[in-house]
mmCIF file of C-alpha atoms in Angstrom:
data_model
loop_
_atom_site.group_PDB
_atom_site.id
_atom_site.type_symbol
_atom_site.label_atom_id
_atom_site.label_comp_id
_atom_site.label_asym_id
_atom_site.label_seq_id
_atom_site.Cartn_x
_atom_site.Cartn_y
_atom_site.Cartn_z
ATOM 1 C CA UNK A 1 -0.029 -0.095 -0.139
ATOM 2 C CA UNK A 2 2.895 2.371 0.951
ATOM 3 C CA UNK A 3 4.727 1.887 -2.385
ATOM 4 C CA UNK A 4 1.527 2.008 -4.316
ATOM 5 C CA UNK A 5 0.954 5.418 -2.643
ATOM 6 C CA UNK A 6 4.493 6.696 -3.224
ATOM 7 C CA UNK A 7 4.470 5.466 -6.436
ATOM 8 C CA UNK A 8 1.264 7.303 -7.506
ATOM 9 C CA UNK A 9 2.268 10.456 -5.477
ATOM 10 C CA UNK A 10 5.743 10.509 -7.370
ATOM 11 C CA UNK A 11 3.655 11.003 -10.749
ATOM 12 C CA UNK A 12 1.191 13.562 -9.321
ATOM 13 C CA UNK A 13 3.870 15.736 -7.321
ATOM 14 C CA UNK A 14 6.840 15.439 -9.606
ATOM 15 C CA UNK A 15 6.958 19.009 -10.292
ATOM 16 C CA UNK A 16 6.386 19.747 -6.689
ATOM 17 C CA UNK A 17 9.049 18.071 -4.620
ATOM 18 C CA UNK A 18 11.472 15.342 -4.946
ATOM 19 C CA UNK A 19 11.268 14.336 -1.211
ATOM 20 C CA UNK A 20 9.150 11.207 -0.806
ATOM 21 C CA UNK A 21 8.207 12.067 2.875
ATOM 22 C CA UNK A 22 7.315 15.543 1.865
ATOM 23 C CA UNK A 23 4.943 14.388 -0.857
ATOM 24 C CA UNK A 24 3.248 12.071 1.571
ATOM 25 C CA UNK A 25 2.969 15.064 4.081
ATOM 26 C CA UNK A 26 1.339 17.161 1.436
ATOM 27 C CA UNK A 27 -1.064 14.574 0.716
ATOM 28 C CA UNK A 28 -2.040 13.568 4.156
ATOM 29 C CA UNK A 29 -2.444 17.281 5.207
ATOM 30 C CA UNK A 30 -4.404 17.911 1.880
ATOM 31 C CA UNK A 31 -6.807 15.022 2.716
ATOM 32 C CA UNK A 32 -7.178 16.327 6.361
ATOM 33 C CA UNK A 33 -8.118 19.568 5.034
ATOM 34 C CA UNK A 34 -10.818 18.109 2.747
ATOM 35 C CA UNK A 35 -12.212 16.519 5.743
ATOM 36 C CA UNK A 36 -12.053 19.840 7.618
ATOM 37 C CA UNK A 37 -13.761 21.795 5.214
ATOM 38 C CA UNK A 38 -16.504 19.252 5.317
ATOM 39 C CA UNK A 39 -16.884 19.553 8.993
ATOM 40 C CA UNK A 40 -16.494 23.198 9.146
ATOM 41 C CA UNK A 41 -19.487 23.326 6.394
ATOM 42 C CA UNK A 42 -21.562 21.054 8.364
ATOM 43 C CA UNK A 43 -21.085 22.698 11.958
ATOM 44 C CA UNK A 44 -20.296 26.009 11.556
ATOM 45 C CA UNK A 45 -20.372 29.207 9.369
ATOM 46 C CA UNK A 46 -23.505 29.622 7.352
ATOM 47 C CA UNK A 47 -25.241 26.487 8.855
ATOM 48 C CA UNK A 48 -24.548 27.752 12.321
ATOM 49 C CA UNK A 49 -25.669 31.156 11.613
ATOM 50 C CA UNK A 50 -29.002 29.835 10.174
ATOM 51 C CA UNK A 51 -29.392 27.471 12.888
ATOM 52 C CA UNK A 52 -29.399 30.097 15.645
ATOM 53 C CA UNK A 53 -31.255 32.552 13.539
ATOM 54 C CA UNK A 54 -34.361 29.882 13.026
ATOM 55 C CA UNK A 55 -33.808 29.270 16.841
ATOM 56 C CA UNK A 56 -35.053 32.738 17.677
ATOM 57 C CA UNK A 57 -31.557 34.358 18.765
ATOM 58 C CA UNK A 58 -31.656 38.107 17.863
ATOM 59 C CA UNK A 59 -28.692 39.706 16.333
ATOM 60 C CA UNK A 60 -27.255 40.688 19.505
ATOM 61 C CA UNK A 61 -27.495 37.521 21.029
ATOM 62 C CA UNK A 62 -25.721 36.054 18.064
ATOM 63 C CA UNK A 63 -22.943 38.671 18.536
ATOM 64 C CA UNK A 64 -22.630 37.723 22.350
ATOM 65 C CA UNK A 65 -22.269 34.155 21.449
ATOM 66 C CA UNK A 66 -19.626 34.739 18.785
ATOM 67 C CA UNK A 67 -17.793 37.241 20.951
ATOM 68 C CA UNK A 68 -17.746 34.723 23.945
ATOM 69 C CA UNK A 69 -16.544 31.957 21.570
ATOM 70 C CA UNK A 70 -13.690 34.379 20.449
ATOM 71 C CA UNK A 71 -12.499 35.616 23.587
ATOM 72 C CA UNK A 72 -12.272 32.019 24.706
ATOM 73 C CA UNK A 73 -10.126 31.338 21.763
ATOM 74 C CA UNK A 74 -8.102 34.387 22.589
ATOM 75 C CA UNK A 75 -7.706 33.038 26.095
ATOM 76 C CA UNK A 76 -6.497 29.584 25.215
ATOM 77 C CA UNK A 77 -4.093 30.919 22.681
ATOM 78 C CA UNK A 78 -2.456 32.920 25.454
ATOM 79 C CA UNK A 79 -2.742 30.448 28.363
ATOM 80 C CA UNK A 80 -0.958 27.802 26.114
ATOM 81 C CA UNK A 81 1.277 30.267 24.143
ATOM 82 C CA UNK A 82 4.610 29.429 26.072
ATOM 83 C CA UNK A 83 3.940 25.402 25.228
ATOM 84 C CA UNK A 84 3.630 26.318 21.358
ATOM 85 C CA UNK A 85 7.492 25.924 20.787
ATOM 86 C CA UNK A 86 8.024 23.537 23.675
ATOM 87 C CA UNK A 87 5.695 20.577 22.790
ATOM 88 C CA UNK A 88 7.899 17.831 21.162
ATOM 89 C CA UNK A 89 5.236 15.437 19.541
ATOM 90 C CA UNK A 90 3.193 18.214 17.885
ATOM 91 C CA UNK A 91 1.336 16.176 15.582
ATOM 92 C CA UNK A 92 0.246 13.745 18.169
ATOM 93 C CA UNK A 93 -0.867 16.583 20.345
ATOM 94 C CA UNK A 94 -2.597 17.938 17.498
ATOM 95 C CA UNK A 95 -4.515 14.982 16.520
ATOM 96 C CA UNK A 96 -5.661 14.221 20.171
ATOM 97 C CA UNK A 97 -7.228 17.669 20.744
ATOM 98 C CA UNK A 98 -8.993 17.374 17.231
ATOM 99 C CA UNK A 99 -10.464 13.942 18.480
ATOM 100 C CA UNK A 100 -11.937 15.623 21.758
ATOM 101 C CA UNK A 101 -13.683 18.540 19.626
ATOM 102 C CA UNK A 102 -15.625 15.808 17.850
ATOM 103 C CA UNK A 103 -18.144 15.360 20.937
ATOM 104 C CA UNK A 104 -19.316 19.059 20.625
ATOM 105 C CA UNK A 105 -21.695 18.802 17.575
ATOM 106 C CA UNK A 106 -23.098 15.680 19.531
ATOM 107 C CA UNK A 107 -23.682 17.548 22.507
ATOM 108 C CA UNK A 108 -25.340 20.258 20.504
ATOM 109 C CA UNK A 109 -27.675 17.993 18.817
ATOM 110 C CA UNK A 110 -28.609 16.665 22.114
ATOM 111 C CA UNK A 111 -29.411 20.190 23.429
ATOM 112 C CA UNK A 112 -31.575 21.029 20.496
ATOM 113 C CA UNK A 113 -33.543 17.759 21.020
ATOM 114 C CA UNK A 114 -34.560 18.941 24.388
ATOM 115 C CA UNK A 115 -36.489 21.780 23.140
ATOM 116 C CA UNK A 116 -35.461 24.375 25.886
ATOM 117 C CA UNK A 117 -35.796 28.027 25.376
ATOM 118 C CA UNK A 118 -33.310 30.559 23.905
ATOM 119 C CA UNK A 119 -31.834 31.812 27.212
ATOM 120 C CA UNK A 120 -30.954 28.244 28.093
ATOM 121 C CA UNK A 121 -29.701 27.412 24.774
ATOM 122 C CA UNK A 122 -27.379 30.771 24.653
ATOM 123 C CA UNK A 123 -25.989 30.073 28.082
ATOM 124 C CA UNK A 124 -25.390 26.425 27.039
ATOM 125 C CA UNK A 125 -23.955 27.064 23.751
ATOM 126 C CA UNK A 126 -21.716 29.877 25.226
ATOM 127 C CA UNK A 127 -20.138 27.069 27.790
ATOM 128 C CA UNK A 128 -19.685 24.618 24.858
ATOM 129 C CA UNK A 129 -18.063 27.241 22.872
ATOM 130 C CA UNK A 130 -15.793 28.322 25.599
ATOM 131 C CA UNK A 131 -14.548 24.540 26.124
ATOM 132 C CA UNK A 132 -14.429 24.002 22.270
ATOM 133 C CA UNK A 133 -12.380 26.937 21.929
ATOM 134 C CA UNK A 134 -9.964 26.257 24.939
ATOM 135 C CA UNK A 135 -9.387 22.520 23.560
ATOM 136 C CA UNK A 136 -9.098 24.107 19.815
ATOM 137 C CA UNK A 137 -6.405 26.435 20.908
ATOM 138 C CA UNK A 138 -3.728 23.686 20.963
ATOM 139 C CA UNK A 139 -3.977 22.508 17.315
ATOM 140 C CA UNK A 140 -4.425 26.153 16.084
ATOM 141 C CA UNK A 141 -1.277 27.320 17.646
ATOM 142 C CA UNK A 142 0.626 23.931 16.429
ATOM 143 C CA UNK A 143 -0.801 24.262 12.845
ATOM 144 C CA UNK A 144 2.197 26.532 11.457
ATOM 145 C CA UNK A 145 5.051 25.140 13.490
ATOM 146 C CA UNK A 146 3.981 21.767 11.912
ATOM 147 C CA UNK A 147 3.827 23.301 8.601
ATOM 148 C CA UNK A 148 7.362 24.650 8.589
ATOM 149 C CA UNK A 149 8.821 21.251 9.850
ATOM 150 C CA UNK A 150 7.079 19.290 7.400
ATOM 151 C CA UNK A 151 7.017 21.457 4.087
ATOM 152 C CA UNK A 152 10.012 23.166 2.830
ATOM 153 C CA UNK A 153 9.611 27.062 2.248
ATOM 154 C CA UNK A 154 9.980 26.578 -1.650
ATOM 155 C CA UNK A 155 6.537 25.160 -2.144
ATOM 156 C CA UNK A 156 4.731 26.432 0.834
ATOM 157 C CA UNK A 157 2.882 29.039 -1.498
ATOM 158 C CA UNK A 158 1.338 26.289 -3.702
ATOM 159 C CA UNK A 159 0.795 24.316 -0.710
ATOM 160 C CA UNK A 160 -1.604 27.075 0.729
ATOM 161 C CA UNK A 161 -3.161 26.909 -2.537
ATOM 162 C CA UNK A 162 -3.737 23.397 -2.727
ATOM 163 C CA UNK A 163 -5.152 23.502 0.833
ATOM 164 C CA UNK A 164 -7.658 26.359 0.006
ATOM 165 C CA UNK A 165 -8.792 23.974 -2.998
ATOM 166 C CA UNK A 166 -9.114 20.781 -0.852
ATOM 167 C CA UNK A 167 -11.075 22.429 1.914
ATOM 168 C CA UNK A 168 -13.813 23.728 -0.662
ATOM 169 C CA UNK A 169 -14.166 20.154 -2.392
ATOM 170 C CA UNK A 170 -16.522 18.442 0.169
ATOM 171 C CA UNK A 171 -18.404 21.528 1.368
ATOM 172 C CA UNK A 172 -19.974 22.358 -2.052
ATOM 173 C CA UNK A 173 -21.952 19.027 -1.934
ATOM 174 C CA UNK A 174 -22.510 18.838 1.656
ATOM 175 C CA UNK A 175 -23.934 22.754 1.412
ATOM 176 C CA UNK A 176 -26.454 21.425 -1.510
ATOM 177 C CA UNK A 177 -27.091 18.175 0.617
ATOM 178 C CA UNK A 178 -27.770 20.283 3.673
ATOM 179 C CA UNK A 179 -30.166 22.732 1.837
ATOM 180 C CA UNK A 180 -32.281 19.416 0.700
ATOM 181 C CA UNK A 181 -32.465 18.604 4.276
ATOM 182 C CA UNK A 182 -33.380 21.839 5.779
ATOM 183 C CA UNK A 183 -36.039 22.237 2.906
ATOM 184 C CA UNK A 184 -37.561 18.895 3.562
ATOM 185 C CA UNK A 185 -37.163 18.054 7.579
ATOM 186 C CA UNK A 186 -38.874 20.375 10.094
ATOM 187 C CA UNK A 187 -36.592 22.481 12.176
ATOM 188 C CA UNK A 188 -34.170 21.377 13.918
ATOM 189 C CA UNK A 189 -33.966 17.970 12.431
ATOM 190 C CA UNK A 190 -32.066 18.837 9.234
ATOM 191 C CA UNK A 191 -29.645 20.794 11.448
ATOM 192 C CA UNK A 192 -29.028 17.892 13.761
ATOM 193 C CA UNK A 193 -28.397 15.617 10.869
ATOM 194 C CA UNK A 194 -25.690 17.932 9.870
ATOM 195 C CA UNK A 195 -23.975 18.583 13.002
ATOM 196 C CA UNK A 196 -23.720 14.675 13.508
ATOM 197 C CA UNK A 197 -22.238 14.310 10.085
ATOM 198 C CA UNK A 198 -19.552 16.889 11.173
ATOM 199 C CA UNK A 199 -18.560 14.807 14.307
ATOM 200 C CA UNK A 200 -17.725 11.899 11.945
ATOM 201 C CA UNK A 201 -15.741 14.089 9.566
ATOM 202 C CA UNK A 202 -13.568 15.531 12.682
ATOM 203 C CA UNK A 203 -12.942 12.021 13.658
ATOM 204 C CA UNK A 204 -11.669 11.163 10.096
ATOM 205 C CA UNK A 205 -9.620 14.544 9.956
ATOM 206 C CA UNK A 206 -7.727 13.586 13.134
ATOM 207 C CA UNK A 207 -6.911 10.012 11.613
ATOM 208 C CA UNK A 208 -5.537 11.464 8.548
ATOM 209 C CA UNK A 209 -3.401 14.298 9.974
ATOM 210 C CA UNK A 210 -1.664 11.901 12.354
ATOM 211 C CA UNK A 211 0.150 10.335 9.066
ATOM 212 C CA UNK A 212 2.241 13.206 8.808
ATOM 213 C CA UNK A 213 5.971 13.109 9.595
ATOM 214 C CA UNK A 214 8.390 16.086 10.371
ATOM 215 C CA UNK A 215 11.208 16.227 7.980
ATOM 216 C CA UNK A 216 14.967 15.937 9.342
ATOM 217 C CA UNK A 217 15.936 18.552 6.938
ATOM 218 C CA UNK A 218 13.468 20.927 8.669
ATOM 219 C CA UNK A 219 14.351 20.135 12.272
ATOM 220 C CA UNK A 220 14.509 23.397 14.327
ATOM 221 C CA UNK A 221 14.064 23.033 18.255
ATOM 222 C CA UNK A 222 11.584 25.423 19.675
ATOM 223 C CA UNK A 223 13.218 28.711 21.300
ATOM 224 C CA UNK A 224 10.610 29.389 23.940
ATOM 225 C CA UNK A 225 12.374 29.845 26.922
ATOM 226 C CA UNK A 226 9.658 29.072 29.152
ATOM 227 C CA UNK A 227 6.070 27.236 29.324
ATOM 228 C CA UNK A 228 4.588 30.192 31.077
ATOM 229 C CA UNK A 229 2.426 32.315 28.765
ATOM 230 C CA UNK A 230 3.727 35.802 30.170
ATOM 231 C CA UNK A 231 7.376 34.846 29.392
ATOM 232 C CA UNK A 232 6.298 33.738 25.771
ATOM 233 C CA UNK A 233 4.278 36.943 25.225
ATOM 234 C CA UNK A 234 7.036 38.857 26.348
ATOM 235 C CA UNK A 235 9.308 37.474 23.857
ATOM 236 C CA UNK A 236 6.729 37.611 21.274
ATOM 237 C CA UNK A 237 6.275 41.408 21.790
ATOM 238 C CA UNK A 238 9.890 41.780 21.389
ATOM 239 C CA UNK A 239 9.550 40.432 17.900
ATOM 240 C CA UNK A 240 9.809 43.207 15.071
ATOM 241 C CA UNK A 241 7.748 40.742 12.862
ATOM 242 C CA UNK A 242 4.919 40.872 15.477
ATOM 243 C CA UNK A 243 4.895 44.539 15.884
ATOM 244 C CA UNK A 244 4.437 44.956 11.888
ATOM 245 C CA UNK A 245 1.499 42.522 11.916
ATOM 246 C CA UNK A 246 -0.409 43.201 15.283
ATOM 247 C CA UNK A 247 -2.303 46.264 13.811
ATOM 248 C CA UNK A 248 -3.690 44.963 10.624
ATOM 249 C CA UNK A 249 -4.710 41.787 12.387
ATOM 250 C CA UNK A 250 -6.723 43.890 14.850
ATOM 251 C CA UNK A 251 -8.354 45.356 11.762
ATOM 252 C CA UNK A 252 -8.510 41.898 9.995
ATOM 253 C CA UNK A 253 -10.528 40.858 13.201
ATOM 254 C CA UNK A 254 -12.956 43.539 13.312
ATOM 255 C CA UNK A 255 -13.870 43.432 9.683
ATOM 256 C CA UNK A 256 -14.357 39.461 9.600
ATOM 257 C CA UNK A 257 -17.049 39.852 12.452
ATOM 258 C CA UNK A 258 -19.144 41.487 9.924
ATOM 259 C CA UNK A 259 -19.278 38.604 7.525
ATOM 260 C CA UNK A 260 -20.888 36.389 10.313
ATOM 261 C CA UNK A 261 -24.288 38.607 10.051
ATOM 262 C CA UNK A 262 -24.545 38.291 6.316
ATOM 263 C CA UNK A 263 -26.744 35.090 6.398
ATOM 264 C CA UNK A 264 -28.603 35.992 9.516
ATOM 265 C CA UNK A 265 -29.388 39.498 8.007
ATOM 266 C CA UNK A 266 -30.591 38.006 4.828
ATOM 267 C CA UNK A 267 -32.987 35.750 6.725
ATOM 268 C CA UNK A 268 -34.076 38.358 8.889
ATOM 269 C CA UNK A 269 -34.562 40.962 6.075
ATOM 270 C CA UNK A 270 -36.627 38.261 3.935
ATOM 271 C CA UNK A 271 -33.889 38.541 1.396
ATOM 272 C CA UNK A 272 -33.304 34.506 1.792
ATOM 273 C CA UNK A 273 -35.638 31.478 2.290
ATOM 274 C CA UNK A 274 -35.058 29.299 5.083
ATOM 275 C CA UNK A 275 -33.099 26.611 3.153
ATOM 276 C CA UNK A 276 -30.648 29.195 1.805
ATOM 277 C CA UNK A 277 -27.966 28.862 4.352
ATOM 278 C CA UNK A 278 -27.103 25.406 2.649
ATOM 279 C CA UNK A 279 -26.813 27.251 -0.546
ATOM 280 C CA UNK A 280 -24.751 29.870 1.133
ATOM 281 C CA UNK A 281 -22.369 27.201 2.312
ATOM 282 C CA UNK A 282 -21.849 25.720 -1.213
ATOM 283 C CA UNK A 283 -21.147 29.223 -2.508
ATOM 284 C CA UNK A 284 -18.792 29.962 0.251
ATOM 285 C CA UNK A 285 -16.709 26.795 -0.461
ATOM 286 C CA UNK A 286 -16.875 27.032 -4.255
ATOM 287 C CA UNK A 287 -15.343 30.306 -3.761
ATOM 288 C CA UNK A 288 -12.752 28.720 -1.829
ATOM 289 C CA UNK A 289 -11.742 26.226 -4.322
ATOM 290 C CA UNK A 290 -11.398 29.010 -6.797
ATOM 291 C CA UNK A 291 -9.321 31.223 -4.356
ATOM 292 C CA UNK A 292 -6.972 28.292 -4.010
ATOM 293 C CA UNK A 293 -6.594 28.120 -7.933
ATOM 294 C CA UNK A 294 -6.017 31.743 -8.023
ATOM 295 C CA UNK A 295 -3.494 31.503 -5.034
ATOM 296 C CA UNK A 296 -1.760 28.813 -6.955
ATOM 297 C CA UNK A 297 -0.890 31.163 -9.746
ATOM 298 C CA UNK A 298 -0.073 34.444 -7.810
ATOM 299 C CA UNK A 299 1.219 33.525 -4.288
ATOM 300 C CA UNK A 300 4.759 32.332 -5.396
ATOM 301 C CA UNK A 301 4.922 34.762 -8.365
ATOM 302 C CA UNK A 302 3.436 38.010 -6.670
ATOM 303 C CA UNK A 303 4.246 37.485 -2.862
ATOM 304 C CA UNK A 304 2.292 37.538 -0.102
ATOM 305 C CA UNK A 305 1.559 41.419 0.038
ATOM 306 C CA UNK A 306 0.107 41.925 -3.307
ATOM 307 C CA UNK A 307 -1.935 38.497 -3.049
ATOM 308 C CA UNK A 308 -3.408 39.698 0.283
ATOM 309 C CA UNK A 309 -4.557 43.314 -1.281
ATOM 310 C CA UNK A 310 -6.099 41.482 -4.420
ATOM 311 C CA UNK A 311 -8.063 39.113 -2.049
ATOM 312 C CA UNK A 312 -9.438 42.298 -0.012
ATOM 313 C CA UNK A 313 -10.405 44.207 -2.938
ATOM 314 C CA UNK A 314 -12.714 41.288 -3.830
ATOM 315 C CA UNK A 315 -13.699 41.019 -0.011
ATOM 316 C CA UNK A 316 -14.602 44.743 0.029
ATOM 317 C CA UNK A 317 -16.651 44.707 -2.980
ATOM 318 C CA UNK A 318 -18.593 41.679 -1.901
ATOM 319 C CA UNK A 319 -19.310 43.033 1.708
ATOM 320 C CA UNK A 320 -20.519 46.368 0.027
ATOM 321 C CA UNK A 321 -23.136 44.868 -2.431
ATOM 322 C CA UNK A 322 -24.167 41.324 -0.726
ATOM 323 C CA UNK A 323 -27.282 42.645 0.607
ATOM 324 C CA UNK A 324 -27.591 45.841 -1.458
ATOM 325 C CA UNK A 325 -30.140 44.155 -4.116
ATOM 326 C CA UNK A 326 -33.118 42.138 -2.282
ATOM 327 C CA UNK A 327 -32.878 39.110 -4.382
ATOM 328 C CA UNK A 328 -31.580 35.656 -3.257
ATOM 329 C CA UNK A 329 -29.492 34.673 -6.314
ATOM 330 C CA UNK A 330 -27.874 38.369 -6.449
ATOM 331 C CA UNK A 331 -27.171 37.937 -2.776
ATOM 332 C CA UNK A 332 -25.356 34.504 -3.264
ATOM 333 C CA UNK A 333 -23.257 36.089 -6.407
ATOM 334 C CA UNK A 334 -21.926 39.082 -4.165
ATOM 335 C CA UNK A 335 -21.651 36.497 -1.500
ATOM 336 C CA UNK A 336 -19.402 34.540 -3.961
ATOM 337 C CA UNK A 337 -17.380 37.488 -4.484
ATOM 338 C CA UNK A 338 -16.982 38.398 -0.820
ATOM 339 C CA UNK A 339 -15.939 34.512 0.082
ATOM 340 C CA UNK A 340 -13.559 34.440 -2.815
ATOM 341 C CA UNK A 341 -11.710 37.383 -1.478
ATOM 342 C CA UNK A 342 -11.799 36.219 2.191
ATOM 343 C CA UNK A 343 -10.331 32.944 1.182
ATOM 344 C CA UNK A 344 -7.682 34.444 -0.804
ATOM 345 C CA UNK A 345 -6.723 36.678 2.327
ATOM 346 C CA UNK A 346 -7.070 33.727 4.614
ATOM 347 C CA UNK A 347 -4.291 31.841 2.822
ATOM 348 C CA UNK A 348 -2.141 34.664 1.776
ATOM 349 C CA UNK A 349 -1.730 36.142 5.218
ATOM 350 C CA UNK A 350 -0.330 32.869 6.849
ATOM 351 C CA UNK A 351 1.677 32.045 3.698
ATOM 352 C CA UNK A 352 3.337 35.645 4.401
ATOM 353 C CA UNK A 353 3.886 35.055 8.090
ATOM 354 C CA UNK A 354 5.591 31.633 7.614
ATOM 355 C CA UNK A 355 8.131 33.381 5.282
ATOM 356 C CA UNK A 356 9.236 36.371 7.429
ATOM 357 C CA UNK A 357 8.882 34.696 11.004
ATOM 358 C CA UNK A 358 11.723 32.751 12.254
ATOM 359 C CA UNK A 359 10.601 28.943 12.322
ATOM 360 C CA UNK A 360 11.967 28.432 16.170
ATOM 361 C CA UNK A 361 9.709 31.148 17.088
ATOM 362 C CA UNK A 362 6.579 30.271 14.787
ATOM 363 C CA UNK A 363 4.424 28.391 17.553
ATOM 364 C CA UNK A 364 4.509 31.191 20.095
ATOM 365 C CA UNK A 365 3.981 34.010 17.147
ATOM 366 C CA UNK A 366 1.168 32.082 15.914
ATOM 367 C CA UNK A 367 -0.676 32.094 19.272
ATOM 368 C CA UNK A 368 -0.061 35.503 19.845
ATOM 369 C CA UNK A 369 -1.073 36.446 16.189
ATOM 370 C CA UNK A 370 -4.324 34.536 16.247
ATOM 371 C CA UNK A 371 -4.947 35.797 19.694
ATOM 372 C CA UNK A 372 -4.978 39.265 18.380
ATOM 373 C CA UNK A 373 -7.156 38.437 15.396
ATOM 374 C CA UNK A 374 -9.714 36.265 17.650
ATOM 375 C CA UNK A 375 -9.721 38.699 20.448
ATOM 376 C CA UNK A 376 -10.483 41.553 17.862
ATOM 377 C CA UNK A 377 -13.054 39.439 16.248
ATOM 378 C CA UNK A 378 -14.794 39.033 19.738
ATOM 379 C CA UNK A 379 -14.934 42.829 20.116
ATOM 380 C CA UNK A 380 -16.292 43.278 16.600
ATOM 381 C CA UNK A 381 -19.184 40.837 17.144
ATOM 382 C CA UNK A 382 -20.292 42.456 20.286
ATOM 383 C CA UNK A 383 -19.956 45.581 18.507
ATOM 384 C CA UNK A 384 -21.757 44.674 15.221
ATOM 385 C CA UNK A 385 -24.223 42.582 16.654
ATOM 386 C CA UNK A 386 -25.625 45.457 18.533
ATOM 387 C CA UNK A 387 -25.476 47.878 15.437
ATOM 388 C CA UNK A 388 -27.079 45.448 13.247
ATOM 389 C CA UNK A 389 -30.074 45.395 15.533
ATOM 390 C CA UNK A 390 -30.246 49.125 15.805
ATOM 391 C CA UNK A 391 -28.884 50.702 12.385
ATOM 392 C CA UNK A 392 -29.191 50.298 8.740
ATOM 393 C CA UNK A 393 -27.309 46.950 7.685
ATOM 394 C CA UNK A 394 -26.320 48.740 4.335
ATOM 395 C CA UNK A 395 -24.521 51.515 6.166
ATOM 396 C CA UNK A 396 -22.739 48.812 8.309
ATOM 397 C CA UNK A 397 -21.457 46.862 5.553
ATOM 398 C CA UNK A 398 -20.390 49.671 3.662
ATOM 399 C CA UNK A 399 -18.346 50.790 6.627
ATOM 400 C CA UNK A 400 -16.735 47.202 6.611
ATOM 401 C CA UNK A 401 -15.767 47.267 2.905
ATOM 402 C CA UNK A 402 -14.030 50.774 3.703
ATOM 403 C CA UNK A 403 -12.381 49.196 6.503
ATOM 404 C CA UNK A 404 -11.196 46.083 4.563
ATOM 405 C CA UNK A 405 -9.673 48.176 1.890
ATOM 406 C CA UNK A 406 -7.544 49.692 4.465
ATOM 407 C CA UNK A 407 -6.701 46.335 5.878
ATOM 408 C CA UNK A 408 -5.194 45.157 2.535
ATOM 409 C CA UNK A 409 -3.202 48.199 1.894
ATOM 410 C CA UNK A 410 -1.794 47.763 5.489
ATOM 411 C CA UNK A 411 -0.783 44.060 4.682
ATOM 412 C CA UNK A 412 0.692 44.741 1.330
ATOM 413 C CA UNK A 413 2.637 47.474 3.369
ATOM 414 C CA UNK A 414 4.015 44.815 6.071
ATOM 415 C CA UNK A 415 4.774 42.004 3.625
ATOM 416 C CA UNK A 416 6.583 44.064 0.899
ATOM 417 C CA UNK A 417 10.205 42.882 0.297
ATOM 418 C CA UNK A 418 12.645 44.676 2.786
ATOM 419 C CA UNK A 419 16.431 45.073 2.014
#
């Protein structure tokens, strides 16, 4: 089996890398990303937004739930930051944490079946979100340290493009299937089916990710001097790369929180029928596949800065126009443009980080970077949830689009080549 796989990968990746283990790493990480996309599509994003909206949550309550989840994620990254570059068996630790998170969609499904009120659901979901985010903080902070030790720098731009495409393969199908379920099954049965399927995908994802191996040629010991988070954060704050990137990540987190209200606003304003969160999921991930193809052409040629700026231009255009026309098909068209830009940006930014940040500090840096991103997203969820309940959604999306343009220019400036 191993020889047959190696022979097949040698033909498929002959222009990518000559290292057999690196080819296997690309294959297993890509397969894990396919399953990751399916799990995210079935338990998160548009489906989750549609679920809480149909369950009776207000925009403010949705914002509170998102904020609690993101604050917990930021706290988890801070608390475990000192461990990011000290964990020796990174792949095993990543795998075990992912396996644990498979229980959360099952618990949510059980809670929904109890038919409790919105206040009880809000408190319960907030508690589950806190636990989920704390556990997920470990694989999140280990992701880039694993990449820089399993994939060589020369092909990382193309790797991020491959992963972006892979992430959208199954969600296109699952999005359409979920729309059929939502249309034909009474609430909340359709959502419960999707959540339980997501749990299965998470287990399969963990199994495939564990097949990777670090390359001896990329072995770099972590440089963290302490497992305590405060020592690690001091080290990161001294890094010029973190000082360059902190500001644009704050702005990125704030603007990203606006996207989470697009589908709820579409449902609330009557633009979208109840089954359209499923179609929006397919549109989102179809945009992700196209973004990966685009990134494959431009990432290693243009560099991270221009690639990020290009993504943010599309991001801003879609954000400004998604709910401007009160038609579900036109909504999906501009939602596609928005998600195309978002996916290009989401891969171009970490690609740039892996190029400019020293690998021995990648774990602590990634934790701090994502802590800033998630923390600002938590603030944005609270802020924009309140604003959407009290002010014109067109104006708020317009403000978000303007901030996104500024964000793209800021990243372009930070990632520009330095002599």
